[in-house]
């Protein structure tokens, strides 16, 4: 393997767990906080 390819593979393996964590945390935040945001947005629309 070329050194560049090795670095790309190593970088992908290192980054993969972080990407999964970010996706899972982002989903949890969207599920719990998304409704609050929508509610606030709805109230703001009514006030305007």
Short mmCIF file of N, CA and C in Angstrom, two decimals:
data_model
loop_
_atom_site.label_atom_id
_atom_site.label_comp_id
_atom_site.label_asym_id
_atom_site.label_seq_id
_atom_site.Cartn_x
_atom_site.Cartn_y
_atom_site.Cartn_z
N UNK A 1 0.83 -1.21 0.00
CA UNK A 1 0.00 0.00 0.00
C UNK A 1 0.86 1.25 0.00
N UNK A 2 0.38 2.26 -0.66
CA UNK A 2 1.10 3.54 -0.64
C UNK A 2 0.92 4.20 0.72
N UNK A 3 1.91 5.01 1.13
CA UNK A 3 1.79 5.70 2.43
C UNK A 3 0.52 6.54 2.52
N UNK A 4 0.16 7.21 1.42
CA UNK A 4 -1.03 8.07 1.43
C UNK A 4 -2.28 7.24 1.71
N UNK A 5 -2.38 6.09 1.04
CA UNK A 5 -3.54 5.23 1.25
C UNK A 5 -3.59 4.74 2.70
N UNK A 6 -2.42 4.41 3.25
CA UNK A 6 -2.37 3.96 4.64
C UNK A 6 -2.85 5.05 5.58
N UNK A 7 -2.43 6.29 5.33
CA UNK A 7 -2.86 7.41 6.18
C UNK A 7 -4.37 7.63 6.06
N UNK A 8 -4.90 7.49 4.85
CA UNK A 8 -6.34 7.68 4.66
C UNK A 8 -7.13 6.60 5.42
N UNK A 9 -6.67 5.36 5.32
CA UNK A 9 -7.36 4.26 6.01
C UNK A 9 -7.27 4.46 7.52
N UNK A 10 -6.08 4.81 8.01
CA UNK A 10 -5.90 5.03 9.45
C UNK A 10 -6.79 6.18 9.92
N UNK A 11 -6.83 7.27 9.15
CA UNK A 11 -7.65 8.42 9.52
C UNK A 11 -9.12 8.07 9.55
N UNK A 12 -9.57 7.27 8.58
CA UNK A 12 -10.97 6.87 8.53
C UNK A 12 -11.32 6.01 9.75
N UNK A 13 -10.43 5.09 10.11
CA UNK A 13 -10.69 4.21 11.27
C UNK A 13 -10.73 5.02 12.55
N UNK A 14 -9.86 6.02 12.66
CA UNK A 14 -9.83 6.85 13.87
C UNK A 14 -11.06 7.74 13.94
N UNK A 15 -11.50 8.27 12.79
CA UNK A 15 -12.60 9.23 12.77
C UNK A 15 -13.97 8.55 12.91
N UNK A 16 -14.06 7.29 12.53
CA UNK A 16 -15.36 6.60 12.49
C UNK A 16 -16.09 6.62 13.83
N UNK A 17 -15.44 6.25 14.95
CA UNK A 17 -16.16 6.29 16.24
C UNK A 17 -16.67 7.69 16.59
N UNK A 18 -15.85 8.71 16.30
CA UNK A 18 -16.27 10.08 16.60
C UNK A 18 -17.49 10.47 15.77
N UNK A 19 -17.50 10.07 14.52
CA UNK A 19 -18.64 10.37 13.64
C UNK A 19 -19.90 9.70 14.18
N UNK A 20 -19.77 8.44 14.60
CA UNK A 20 -20.94 7.73 15.13
C UNK A 20 -21.46 8.40 16.39
N UNK A 21 -20.54 8.82 17.27
CA UNK A 21 -20.95 9.49 18.52
C UNK A 21 -21.68 10.79 18.19
N UNK A 22 -21.13 11.56 17.27
CA UNK A 22 -21.74 12.85 16.91
C UNK A 22 -23.14 12.62 16.33
N UNK A 23 -23.27 11.61 15.48
CA UNK A 23 -24.58 11.32 14.87
C UNK A 23 -25.59 10.92 15.94
N UNK A 24 -25.17 10.04 16.86
CA UNK A 24 -26.10 9.57 17.90
C UNK A 24 -26.48 10.71 18.83
N UNK A 25 -25.51 11.51 19.26
CA UNK A 25 -25.80 12.63 20.15
C UNK A 25 -26.68 13.64 19.43
N UNK A 26 -26.40 13.90 18.16
CA UNK A 26 -27.20 14.84 17.38
C UNK A 26 -28.64 14.37 17.27
N UNK A 27 -28.83 13.06 17.07
CA UNK A 27 -30.19 12.53 16.99
C UNK A 27 -30.91 12.72 18.31
N UNK A 28 -30.23 12.40 19.42
CA UNK A 28 -30.85 12.54 20.74
C UNK A 28 -31.24 13.99 20.99
N UNK A 29 -30.35 14.91 20.66
CA UNK A 29 -30.65 16.33 20.88
C UNK A 29 -31.79 16.78 19.99
N UNK A 30 -31.83 16.29 18.78
CA UNK A 30 -32.91 16.68 17.87
C UNK A 30 -34.25 16.15 18.38
N UNK A 31 -34.25 14.93 18.93
CA UNK A 31 -35.50 14.36 19.44
C UNK A 31 -35.99 15.11 20.67
N UNK A 32 -35.06 15.44 21.58
CA UNK A 32 -35.47 16.07 22.84
C UNK A 32 -35.64 17.58 22.68
N UNK A 33 -34.74 18.23 21.93
CA UNK A 33 -34.77 19.68 21.83
C UNK A 33 -35.53 20.19 20.62
N UNK A 34 -35.73 19.35 19.62
CA UNK A 34 -36.39 19.79 18.41
C UNK A 34 -37.82 20.23 18.67
N UNK A 35 -38.52 19.49 19.54
CA UNK A 35 -39.91 19.85 19.83
C UNK A 35 -39.97 21.19 20.55
N UNK A 36 -39.03 21.41 21.47
CA UNK A 36 -38.99 22.70 22.17
C UNK A 36 -38.78 23.84 21.18
N UNK A 37 -37.85 23.62 20.26
CA UNK A 37 -37.57 24.66 19.27
C UNK A 37 -38.82 24.93 18.43
N UNK A 38 -39.49 23.85 18.01
CA UNK A 38 -40.69 24.02 17.21
C UNK A 38 -41.77 24.76 17.99
N UNK A 39 -41.90 24.44 19.28
CA UNK A 39 -42.90 25.11 20.11
C UNK A 39 -42.59 26.60 20.21
N UNK A 40 -41.33 26.91 20.49
CA UNK A 40 -40.94 28.32 20.61
C UNK A 40 -41.17 29.05 19.29
N UNK A 41 -40.85 28.39 18.18
CA UNK A 41 -41.03 29.00 16.87
C UNK A 41 -42.52 29.26 16.63
N UNK A 42 -43.36 28.33 17.04
CA UNK A 42 -44.81 28.48 16.86
C UNK A 42 -45.31 29.66 17.68
N UNK A 43 -44.83 29.78 18.93
CA UNK A 43 -45.24 30.89 19.79
C UNK A 43 -44.77 32.20 19.19
N UNK A 44 -43.54 32.22 18.70
CA UNK A 44 -43.01 33.45 18.09
C UNK A 44 -43.86 33.87 16.89
N UNK A 45 -44.23 32.90 16.08
CA UNK A 45 -45.06 33.21 14.91
C UNK A 45 -46.39 33.82 15.34
N UNK A 46 -46.99 33.27 16.39
CA UNK A 46 -48.27 33.79 16.86
C UNK A 46 -48.13 35.23 17.36
N UNK A 47 -47.02 35.49 18.09
CA UNK A 47 -46.82 36.84 18.63
C UNK A 47 -46.66 37.85 17.50
N UNK A 48 -45.96 37.45 16.46
CA UNK A 48 -45.77 38.36 15.32
C UNK A 48 -47.08 38.41 14.55
#
